[in-house]
């Protein structure tokens, strides 16, 4: 916290702080002079996290994070897991840590014994014993003041995450430890990848905030002209991808930039080698809330192999963020910016998703070829969402909101996956989105040519191939609908739907489709699954277009 001589600026700094409410592992040590904090502690943040689900025969990866131990040294003694399964069966597993920690950020993944005799839904409480000086202390799951020691819930799957050959699953809006500011931080990219892989994913898109990536490594309030943090971000992810052959991290950035009204809106950028500046709503500088670049200017700065998607575009900021950080959402004019690849339709919650869907459908019918992707905006949050809701006053935890991987993207990837090939698929819309079951649509025409989602059929007669897969974990498929959008009449119609299946967990259907000169259609599919909380089990494909001449 910088020293200010004017108490008016203290007050303004507090207003900035109050306006900046994020979803994250909570940073508890930022304080405003002369103001107390109900969640401040003279201890480092100590956090345990566990994936919400686990692939069959995979050890449980227990993530431990200690932050700000450079200010508050800690001796981590032991960690004990209390595990409860079906029929009130219980198990305890303990680990000796015996580690003196004095660094800004410390992290460890403990692989828990794979002989745990439980399947299905289990509960785990993580008991942590530690010392601050001579004082022995104990916490459960984390040492925050304002959260509850509710056990983690984890589903021990006996079937893999459902998806078909040549497809990979992953979360495309995730923050890491490179997002680090007054209120929030995440896990390292490496730990994020490890827990994602344990859940059955093949990639993750790490999209840290532009106003965090430009900071000094040791001071989130001062910008770094030589971009050490950004360079380390790129270097660390490149090294990980070089060393790991079965999982890919797509390096990205969530850029704060100017919408049509000059407000700060968020923009997901994937696989761009240069940092795009965006400090407008970072709350780092007094009275400086004007966007650095417009949406169009950001797109013009991108490399050819980068992809760009509107980030949670219909999410309206709270009034404090709007007034004090000039934060807004995307508008109709913004969606029509040349060079935009698509929009994030889901963000780890149901709120705003229907409105975003309706906007996307309207844009498709008006002739704009925009694709959809899904992510969760998770900052860690592999099992529980932990958030500062009222700065200096209140925190909350929620087991259902913006949990890593709860809404995800399924990318068609027939070749070896790399950041470049996955980004190319994003540019071309070769993906679907889901909160559970797998769904994909592709076209086939003369000479067995394969047309993935996002592609275009250019023959008069062709076939569509629809494939859906679920599992007992996600429940039966209740309905599948195939839509055709007519761009001449700007109307959508159902050309096929079914709600009764011989096998409600595995479905394949083929359809013949035709077109004529001067007609332009698109096809897309929707899946409805069992009504399971907290998110509806559903999936959406990107469109396949159909005309006699490629545009």
Coordinates of C-alpha atoms in Angstrom, one line a residue:
X1 CA 0.0 0.0 0.0
X2 CA 1.6 3.3 -1.1
X3 CA 1.7 6.2 1.4
X4 CA -0.6 9.1 0.6
X5 CA -0.4 12.4 2.5
X6 CA -4.0 13.4 1.8
X7 CA -6.8 11.7 3.7
X8 CA -9.2 12.5 0.8
X9 CA -7.1 10.1 -1.3
X10 CA -7.3 7.5 1.4
X11 CA -11.1 7.6 1.1
X12 CA -10.9 7.4 -2.7
X13 CA -8.6 4.5 -2.5
X14 CA -11.2 2.8 -0.3
X15 CA -13.9 3.5 -2.8
X16 CA -11.8 1.9 -5.5
X17 CA -11.2 -1.1 -3.3
X18 CA -14.9 -1.4 -2.5
X19 CA -15.8 -1.3 -6.2
X20 CA -13.4 -4.1 -7.1
X21 CA -15.3 -7.3 -6.2
X22 CA -14.0 -10.4 -7.9
X23 CA -14.4 -14.1 -7.7
X24 CA -11.2 -15.7 -6.4
X25 CA -9.0 -17.1 -3.7
X26 CA -9.3 -14.1 -1.4
X27 CA -6.3 -11.8 -0.7
X28 CA -6.8 -10.7 3.0
X29 CA -3.8 -8.4 3.7
X30 CA -4.6 -5.4 1.6
X31 CA -5.7 -2.6 4.0
X32 CA -6.7 1.0 3.7
X33 CA -5.1 3.4 6.2
X34 CA -7.3 4.2 9.2
X35 CA -9.8 1.5 8.3
X36 CA -10.0 -1.9 9.9
X37 CA -10.8 -5.2 8.2
X38 CA -12.9 -8.0 9.6
X39 CA -11.0 -10.7 7.6
X40 CA -7.5 -9.4 8.1
X41 CA -5.2 -11.8 10.0
X42 CA -1.5 -11.7 11.0
X43 CA -1.1 -14.9 9.2
X44 CA -0.5 -15.9 5.6
X45 CA -3.4 -17.2 3.5
X46 CA -3.5 -21.0 3.9
X47 CA -5.7 -22.7 1.4
X48 CA -6.5 -26.3 0.5
X49 CA -8.3 -27.3 -2.7
X50 CA -9.4 -30.5 -4.3
X51 CA -11.0 -31.2 -7.8
X52 CA -14.8 -31.5 -7.8
X53 CA -14.6 -34.8 -9.7
X54 CA -11.9 -37.4 -10.3
X55 CA -11.3 -39.6 -13.3
X56 CA -11.3 -43.4 -12.6
X57 CA -8.2 -44.9 -11.0
X58 CA -6.7 -41.4 -10.5
X59 CA -5.1 -40.4 -7.2
X60 CA -6.7 -37.4 -5.4
X61 CA -4.5 -34.4 -5.9
X62 CA -4.6 -32.2 -2.8
X63 CA -3.5 -28.7 -3.5
X64 CA -2.0 -26.6 -0.7
X65 CA -1.3 -22.9 -1.1
X66 CA 0.4 -20.5 1.3
X67 CA 0.5 -16.9 0.3
X68 CA 2.2 -13.8 1.9
X69 CA 4.5 -15.9 4.2
X70 CA 7.2 -13.4 3.4
X71 CA 5.2 -11.0 5.6
X72 CA 4.0 -13.7 8.0
X73 CA 6.4 -16.7 8.2
X74 CA 4.7 -20.0 9.0
X75 CA 5.8 -23.5 9.9
X76 CA 3.4 -26.0 8.2
X77 CA 3.4 -29.1 10.4
X78 CA 0.8 -31.7 9.3
X79 CA -2.2 -32.2 7.0
X80 CA -4.9 -34.7 7.7
X81 CA -7.7 -35.7 5.4
X82 CA -11.0 -36.9 7.0
X83 CA -12.9 -38.8 4.2
X84 CA -16.5 -39.9 4.4
X85 CA -18.1 -42.2 1.9
X86 CA -21.3 -44.1 1.5
X87 CA -23.0 -45.7 4.5
X88 CA -21.1 -43.4 6.9
X89 CA -17.8 -45.1 6.2
X90 CA -14.8 -43.0 7.2
X91 CA -11.1 -42.9 6.5
X92 CA -8.3 -40.7 7.8
X93 CA -5.0 -40.1 5.9
X94 CA -2.3 -37.9 7.4
X95 CA 0.8 -36.3 5.9
X96 CA 3.9 -34.8 7.6
X97 CA 4.8 -31.5 5.9
X98 CA 7.3 -30.0 8.4
X99 CA 8.1 -27.0 6.2
X100 CA 9.1 -23.5 7.2
X101 CA 7.6 -21.2 4.6
X102 CA 8.8 -17.6 4.2
X103 CA 8.1 -16.9 0.5
X104 CA 5.4 -14.8 -1.1
X105 CA 3.8 -17.8 -2.8
X106 CA 4.2 -21.5 -1.9
X107 CA 2.3 -24.3 -3.4
X108 CA 2.4 -28.1 -3.2
X109 CA 0.3 -30.9 -4.6
X110 CA 0.0 -34.0 -2.4
X111 CA -1.0 -37.2 -4.3
X112 CA -3.3 -39.0 -2.0
X113 CA -3.1 -42.8 -2.0
X114 CA -5.1 -44.3 -4.9
X115 CA -6.4 -47.2 -2.7
X116 CA -9.3 -45.1 -1.2
X117 CA -12.2 -47.7 -1.1
X118 CA -14.9 -45.2 -2.2
X119 CA -16.7 -44.4 -5.4
X120 CA -19.5 -41.9 -6.1
X121 CA -19.8 -38.8 -4.0
X122 CA -17.6 -38.4 -1.0
X123 CA -16.7 -35.7 1.4
X124 CA -13.3 -34.6 2.5
X125 CA -12.2 -32.2 5.3
X126 CA -8.6 -31.0 5.2
X127 CA -7.2 -30.4 8.7
X128 CA -4.1 -28.3 8.7
X129 CA -1.8 -27.8 11.8
X130 CA 0.7 -25.0 11.6
X131 CA 2.8 -22.7 13.8
X132 CA 3.2 -18.9 13.8
X133 CA 6.2 -18.2 16.0
X134 CA 5.6 -20.3 19.1
X135 CA 1.8 -20.4 18.7
X136 CA 0.3 -23.7 17.5
X137 CA -2.8 -23.2 15.3
X138 CA -5.3 -25.3 13.4
X139 CA -7.7 -24.7 10.5
X140 CA -10.0 -26.8 8.3
X141 CA -9.8 -26.3 4.5
X142 CA -8.5 -22.7 4.9
X143 CA -7.6 -20.2 7.6
X144 CA -10.0 -17.4 6.5
X145 CA -12.0 -15.8 9.2
X146 CA -15.2 -15.4 7.3
X147 CA -15.7 -18.8 5.6
X148 CA -17.2 -22.0 6.9
X149 CA -15.3 -25.3 7.4
X150 CA -17.8 -27.2 5.2
X151 CA -16.3 -30.4 3.8
X152 CA -15.3 -30.6 0.1
X153 CA -17.5 -32.7 -2.1
X154 CA -15.8 -34.8 -4.7
X155 CA -17.2 -37.3 -7.2
X156 CA -15.0 -40.4 -7.5
X157 CA -16.0 -41.4 -11.1
X158 CA -16.0 -45.0 -12.3
X159 CA -16.5 -43.9 -15.9
X160 CA -14.4 -41.2 -17.8
X161 CA -15.5 -37.7 -18.6
X162 CA -17.8 -38.3 -21.6
X163 CA -16.4 -37.2 -25.0
X164 CA -15.6 -39.0 -28.3
X165 CA -12.4 -39.7 -30.1
X166 CA -10.7 -36.7 -31.6
X167 CA -12.2 -34.3 -29.1
X168 CA -10.7 -32.7 -26.0
X169 CA -12.5 -31.1 -23.0
X170 CA -11.3 -28.1 -21.1
X171 CA -12.2 -24.8 -19.3
X172 CA -11.4 -21.7 -21.5
X173 CA -11.7 -18.9 -18.9
X174 CA -9.4 -19.5 -15.9
X175 CA -7.2 -17.3 -13.8
X176 CA -3.9 -18.3 -12.3
X177 CA -1.3 -17.0 -9.8
X178 CA -0.4 -14.4 -12.4
X179 CA -3.7 -12.7 -11.5
X180 CA -2.6 -11.2 -8.1
X181 CA -3.9 -7.9 -6.8
X182 CA -5.7 -6.2 -3.9
X183 CA -8.4 -8.8 -3.6
X184 CA -7.6 -12.0 -5.5
X185 CA -5.2 -14.6 -6.7
X186 CA -5.2 -18.1 -8.2
X187 CA -3.2 -21.3 -8.3
X188 CA -0.1 -21.6 -10.5
X189 CA -0.6 -22.6 -14.2
X190 CA 1.2 -25.9 -13.4
X191 CA -1.1 -26.8 -10.5
X192 CA -4.1 -25.7 -12.5
X193 CA -3.1 -28.1 -15.2
X194 CA -2.5 -31.0 -12.8
X195 CA -5.9 -30.7 -11.2
X196 CA -7.6 -30.2 -14.5
X197 CA -6.0 -33.4 -15.9
X198 CA -7.1 -35.3 -12.8
X199 CA -10.7 -34.2 -13.7
X200 CA -10.4 -35.6 -17.2
X201 CA -9.6 -32.5 -19.2
X202 CA -7.1 -32.2 -22.0
X203 CA -6.5 -28.4 -22.0
X204 CA -7.1 -25.2 -20.1
X205 CA -7.1 -21.6 -21.3
X206 CA -5.4 -19.4 -18.7
X207 CA -6.6 -15.9 -19.2
X208 CA -5.1 -13.6 -16.5
X209 CA -6.1 -10.0 -16.2
X210 CA -4.3 -7.5 -18.4
X211 CA -4.0 -5.1 -15.4
X212 CA -2.2 -7.8 -13.4
X213 CA 0.1 -9.1 -16.1
X214 CA 1.7 -5.7 -16.6
X215 CA 2.6 -5.3 -12.9
X216 CA 6.0 -5.6 -11.2
X217 CA 6.4 -9.2 -9.9
X218 CA 6.5 -8.0 -6.3
X219 CA 4.1 -5.0 -6.4
X220 CA 0.6 -5.2 -7.9
X221 CA 0.2 -1.4 -7.7
X222 CA 3.1 -0.5 -10.0
X223 CA 3.3 -1.2 -13.7
X224 CA 6.5 -2.7 -15.1
X225 CA 7.8 -1.1 -18.3
X226 CA 9.9 -4.2 -19.2
X227 CA 6.9 -6.7 -18.5
X228 CA 8.8 -9.2 -16.4
X229 CA 5.6 -10.8 -15.2
X230 CA 4.2 -11.3 -18.7
X231 CA 7.5 -12.7 -20.0
X232 CA 7.6 -15.2 -17.1
X233 CA 3.9 -16.1 -17.8
X234 CA 4.8 -16.9 -21.4
X235 CA 8.0 -18.7 -20.5
X236 CA 6.4 -20.9 -17.8
X237 CA 3.6 -22.0 -20.0
X238 CA 5.8 -22.7 -22.9
X239 CA 8.1 -24.8 -20.7
X240 CA 5.1 -26.7 -19.3
X241 CA 3.8 -27.5 -22.8
X242 CA 7.2 -28.7 -23.9
X243 CA 7.5 -31.1 -21.0
X244 CA 3.9 -32.4 -21.0
X245 CA 2.6 -34.4 -24.0
X246 CA -0.9 -35.2 -22.8
X247 CA -2.2 -31.8 -21.7
X248 CA -2.0 -28.3 -23.2
X249 CA -2.2 -24.9 -21.5
X250 CA -3.3 -22.2 -24.0
X251 CA -1.7 -18.9 -22.8
X252 CA -4.2 -16.1 -22.8
X253 CA -5.2 -12.7 -21.4
X254 CA -8.4 -11.1 -20.2
X255 CA -8.0 -7.6 -21.6
X256 CA -9.9 -4.6 -20.2
X257 CA -10.8 -2.5 -23.2
X258 CA -13.3 0.1 -24.4
X259 CA -16.8 -0.9 -25.5
X260 CA -19.1 1.2 -27.7
X261 CA -19.9 3.5 -24.8
X262 CA -16.3 4.0 -23.7
X263 CA -16.7 1.8 -20.7
X264 CA -14.3 -1.0 -19.6
X265 CA -15.4 -4.4 -20.9
X266 CA -13.5 -7.7 -20.8
X267 CA -12.1 -9.5 -23.8
X268 CA -10.6 -13.0 -23.9
X269 CA -7.5 -13.3 -26.0
X270 CA -5.8 -16.6 -26.7
X271 CA -2.3 -17.4 -28.0
X272 CA -1.1 -13.8 -28.6
X273 CA 2.7 -13.4 -28.0
X274 CA 2.5 -9.7 -27.1
X275 CA 0.8 -8.3 -24.0
X276 CA -2.2 -6.2 -24.9
X277 CA -2.4 -3.2 -22.5
X278 CA -5.6 -2.8 -20.5
X279 CA -5.6 -1.0 -17.1
X280 CA -8.8 1.0 -17.2
X281 CA -10.7 -0.9 -14.5
X282 CA -7.7 -2.3 -12.5
X283 CA -8.2 0.3 -9.7
X284 CA -4.5 1.0 -9.6
X285 CA -4.4 4.7 -10.4
X286 CA -6.5 7.5 -9.0
X287 CA -9.1 8.9 -11.5
X288 CA -7.6 6.9 -14.4
X289 CA -10.4 4.7 -15.7
X290 CA -10.4 5.4 -19.4
X291 CA -9.8 2.2 -21.5
X292 CA -6.3 2.0 -23.0
X293 CA -7.7 0.5 -26.3
X294 CA -11.1 0.0 -27.9
X295 CA -12.3 -3.5 -28.8
X296 CA -11.4 -2.8 -32.4
X297 CA -7.9 -1.6 -31.5
X298 CA -7.3 -4.7 -29.5
X299 CA -8.3 -6.9 -32.5
X300 CA -6.0 -4.9 -34.8
X301 CA -3.1 -5.6 -32.5
X302 CA -3.5 -9.4 -32.5
X303 CA -1.3 -11.8 -34.3
X304 CA -2.8 -14.0 -37.1
X305 CA -2.7 -17.1 -34.9
X306 CA -4.5 -15.5 -32.0
X307 CA -8.2 -15.9 -31.2
X308 CA -10.5 -13.4 -29.5
X309 CA -13.9 -13.9 -27.7
X310 CA -16.1 -11.5 -25.8
X311 CA -15.7 -12.3 -22.0
X312 CA -19.0 -12.9 -20.1
X313 CA -20.5 -10.2 -22.4
X314 CA -23.9 -9.8 -20.8
X315 CA -22.7 -9.7 -17.2
X316 CA -23.8 -6.3 -15.9
X317 CA -21.3 -4.9 -13.3
X318 CA -22.5 -3.9 -9.9
X319 CA -23.3 -0.2 -9.5
X320 CA -20.0 0.5 -7.5
X321 CA -17.9 -1.0 -10.3
X322 CA -19.9 1.0 -12.9
X323 CA -19.6 4.3 -11.2
X324 CA -16.0 4.0 -9.8
X325 CA -14.2 1.8 -12.3
X326 CA -16.2 2.8 -15.4
X327 CA -16.9 -0.9 -15.9
X328 CA -19.6 -2.0 -18.4
X329 CA -20.7 -4.9 -20.6
X330 CA -20.7 -5.6 -24.3
X331 CA -23.3 -3.9 -26.6
X332 CA -24.8 -4.8 -30.0
X333 CA -22.3 -2.5 -31.8
X334 CA -19.4 -4.3 -30.1
X335 CA -20.6 -7.8 -31.2
X336 CA -20.4 -6.6 -34.8
X337 CA -16.7 -5.5 -34.6
X338 CA -14.8 -7.0 -37.6
X339 CA -12.4 -9.7 -36.6
X340 CA -14.3 -10.9 -33.5
X341 CA -14.3 -14.7 -33.4
X342 CA -17.1 -15.2 -30.9
X343 CA -18.5 -14.9 -27.4
X344 CA -18.3 -16.7 -24.1
X345 CA -21.8 -18.0 -23.7
X346 CA -21.4 -19.6 -20.2
X347 CA -19.3 -18.4 -17.3
X348 CA -19.7 -21.0 -14.5
X349 CA -23.2 -19.9 -13.6
X350 CA -26.8 -19.7 -15.0
X351 CA -27.2 -15.9 -14.6
X352 CA -27.1 -14.1 -18.0
X353 CA -26.7 -17.3 -20.0
X354 CA -30.1 -17.2 -21.6
X355 CA -29.7 -13.5 -22.6
X356 CA -26.3 -14.2 -24.1
X357 CA -27.7 -17.2 -26.0
X358 CA -30.5 -15.1 -27.5
X359 CA -28.1 -12.4 -28.6
X360 CA -25.9 -15.1 -30.2
X361 CA -28.9 -16.6 -32.1
X362 CA -29.9 -13.2 -33.3
X363 CA -26.5 -12.5 -34.6
X364 CA -26.3 -15.8 -36.4
X365 CA -29.7 -15.2 -38.1
X366 CA -28.5 -11.7 -39.2
X367 CA -25.6 -13.3 -41.0
X368 CA -22.8 -12.9 -38.5
X369 CA -20.6 -15.9 -38.1
X370 CA -19.7 -15.8 -34.4
X371 CA -18.8 -18.9 -32.4
X372 CA -19.4 -19.7 -28.7
X373 CA -17.2 -21.1 -26.0
X374 CA -17.6 -21.9 -22.3
X375 CA -15.5 -21.4 -19.2
X376 CA -16.0 -20.7 -15.5
X377 CA -13.9 -17.6 -14.6
X378 CA -12.4 -19.8 -11.9
X379 CA -9.5 -18.4 -9.8
X380 CA -8.6 -21.8 -8.5
X381 CA -12.0 -22.7 -7.2
X382 CA -11.6 -26.4 -8.0
X383 CA -14.2 -27.3 -5.4
X384 CA -15.5 -24.2 -3.7
X385 CA -15.9 -20.5 -4.6
X386 CA -14.3 -18.2 -2.0
X387 CA -15.0 -14.5 -2.5
X388 CA -14.7 -11.1 -0.8
X389 CA -18.3 -9.8 -1.1
X390 CA -17.9 -6.7 1.0
X391 CA -14.3 -5.3 1.0
X392 CA -12.8 -5.2 4.5
X393 CA -16.0 -6.6 5.9
X394 CA -17.4 -9.9 4.6
X395 CA -16.4 -13.0 2.7
X396 CA -18.5 -15.8 1.3
X397 CA -18.0 -19.4 0.1
X398 CA -20.3 -21.2 -2.3
X399 CA -19.9 -24.8 -3.4
X400 CA -21.8 -24.2 -6.7
X401 CA -20.7 -21.0 -8.3
X402 CA -18.0 -20.7 -10.9
X403 CA -16.4 -24.1 -10.1
X404 CA -13.5 -25.0 -12.4
X405 CA -14.8 -27.2 -15.3
X406 CA -18.4 -27.0 -14.3
X407 CA -19.1 -25.5 -17.8
X408 CA -16.6 -26.4 -20.4
X409 CA -15.7 -26.4 -24.1
X410 CA -15.2 -29.5 -26.2
X411 CA -12.8 -28.9 -29.1
X412 CA -12.5 -31.0 -32.2
X413 CA -8.8 -31.9 -32.3
X414 CA -7.8 -34.7 -34.7
X415 CA -4.1 -33.8 -34.7
X416 CA -1.6 -33.5 -31.9
X417 CA -2.9 -30.7 -29.6
X418 CA -0.8 -27.6 -29.2
X419 CA -1.7 -24.0 -28.2
X420 CA -1.6 -23.2 -31.9
X421 CA -3.8 -26.1 -33.1
X422 CA -6.3 -25.5 -30.3
X423 CA -6.4 -21.8 -31.1
X424 CA -6.9 -22.5 -34.7
X425 CA -10.0 -24.6 -33.7
X426 CA -11.3 -21.7 -31.7
X427 CA -10.8 -19.3 -34.6
X428 CA -12.9 -21.7 -36.8
X429 CA -15.6 -22.6 -34.3
X430 CA -14.7 -26.3 -34.1
X431 CA -16.1 -26.8 -30.7
X432 CA -19.3 -27.3 -28.6
X433 CA -20.1 -26.3 -25.0
X434 CA -21.5 -28.4 -22.2
X435 CA -22.2 -28.6 -18.5
X436 CA -22.1 -32.4 -18.6
X437 CA -22.8 -34.7 -21.6
X438 CA -20.8 -34.7 -24.8
X439 CA -22.4 -33.3 -28.0
X440 CA -21.0 -32.8 -31.4
X441 CA -22.2 -32.2 -34.9
X442 CA -20.3 -32.6 -38.2
X443 CA -21.1 -32.6 -41.9
X444 CA -20.1 -35.1 -44.6
X445 CA -20.4 -34.6 -48.3
X446 CA -18.9 -36.0 -51.6
X447 CA -15.7 -38.0 -51.4
X448 CA -16.4 -38.5 -47.6
X449 CA -15.2 -34.9 -46.9
X450 CA -15.5 -34.1 -43.1
X451 CA -16.9 -30.7 -42.1
X452 CA -16.5 -30.0 -38.4
X453 CA -18.6 -27.5 -36.4
X454 CA -17.9 -24.0 -37.6
X455 CA -17.3 -25.3 -41.2
X456 CA -19.4 -25.0 -44.3
X457 CA -21.1 -27.5 -46.6
X458 CA -20.9 -26.3 -50.3
X459 CA -22.7 -29.2 -52.0
X460 CA -26.5 -29.4 -52.7
X461 CA -26.8 -32.7 -50.8
X462 CA -24.9 -33.7 -47.7
X463 CA -25.2 -35.6 -44.4
X464 CA -25.2 -34.3 -40.9
X465 CA -23.8 -36.6 -38.2
X466 CA -24.9 -36.0 -34.6
X467 CA -23.2 -37.7 -31.7
X468 CA -24.1 -37.4 -27.9
X469 CA -22.6 -39.3 -25.0
X470 CA -23.4 -39.1 -21.3
X471 CA -22.7 -41.3 -18.2
X472 CA -24.4 -42.2 -14.9
X473 CA -22.5 -39.3 -13.4
X474 CA -24.2 -36.7 -15.6
X475 CA -27.5 -38.6 -16.1
X476 CA -29.6 -39.6 -19.0
X477 CA -30.0 -37.5 -22.2
X478 CA -33.6 -36.3 -22.2
X479 CA -33.9 -34.5 -25.5
X480 CA -31.9 -33.5 -28.5
X481 CA -33.0 -30.8 -31.0
X482 CA -31.5 -30.1 -34.4
X483 CA -32.2 -26.5 -35.7
X484 CA -31.9 -25.0 -39.1
X485 CA -31.5 -21.3 -39.4
X486 CA -32.6 -19.6 -42.6
X487 CA -30.6 -16.5 -43.2
X488 CA -32.9 -15.3 -46.0
X489 CA -36.0 -15.3 -43.7
X490 CA -34.0 -14.8 -40.5
X491 CA -35.9 -17.5 -38.8
X492 CA -34.9 -20.7 -37.0
X493 CA -36.9 -23.9 -37.2
X494 CA -36.7 -27.4 -35.6
X495 CA -35.9 -30.0 -38.3
X496 CA -35.6 -32.9 -35.9
X497 CA -36.0 -33.6 -32.2
X498 CA -36.2 -36.7 -30.1
X499 CA -36.9 -37.3 -26.4
X500 CA -36.9 -41.1 -26.3
X501 CA -33.8 -43.2 -26.9
X502 CA -32.9 -46.9 -27.0
X503 CA -29.7 -46.0 -25.1
X504 CA -30.1 -42.6 -23.3
X505 CA -26.3 -42.4 -22.6
X506 CA -25.1 -42.9 -26.2
X507 CA -26.8 -41.5 -29.3
X508 CA -25.8 -41.3 -32.9
X509 CA -28.1 -39.9 -35.7
X510 CA -27.6 -39.1 -39.3
X511 CA -29.6 -36.7 -41.5
X512 CA -29.7 -35.8 -45.1
X513 CA -29.8 -32.1 -45.8
X514 CA -30.2 -30.2 -49.0
X515 CA -30.0 -26.6 -50.3
X516 CA -30.5 -24.7 -53.6
X517 CA -28.9 -21.7 -55.2
X518 CA -29.4 -18.5 -53.3
X519 CA -30.2 -20.3 -50.1
X520 CA -28.0 -20.0 -47.0
X521 CA -28.7 -22.1 -43.9
X522 CA -26.9 -23.1 -40.7
X523 CA -27.5 -26.1 -38.5
X524 CA -26.9 -26.4 -34.8
X525 CA -27.8 -28.9 -32.1
X526 CA -29.0 -28.6 -28.5
X527 CA -29.0 -31.3 -25.8
X528 CA -31.1 -31.3 -22.6
X529 CA -30.1 -33.7 -19.8
X530 CA -31.4 -34.5 -16.4
X531 CA -32.3 -31.5 -14.2
X532 CA -29.4 -31.7 -11.7
X533 CA -28.3 -28.9 -9.5
X534 CA -26.5 -26.5 -9.4
X535 CA -26.3 -26.3 -13.2
X536 CA -28.7 -27.6 -15.8
X537 CA -27.3 -30.5 -17.8
X538 CA -27.2 -29.2 -21.3
X539 CA -24.9 -28.8 -24.3
X540 CA -24.8 -26.6 -27.5
X541 CA -22.9 -27.0 -30.7
X542 CA -21.5 -24.3 -32.9
X543 CA -23.2 -24.1 -36.3
X544 CA -22.4 -25.7 -39.6
X545 CA -23.3 -23.5 -42.6
X546 CA -24.8 -24.8 -45.9
X547 CA -24.7 -23.0 -49.2
X548 CA -23.8 -23.8 -52.8
X549 CA -20.9 -21.4 -52.8
X550 CA -18.4 -20.8 -50.0
X551 CA -18.3 -17.2 -48.7

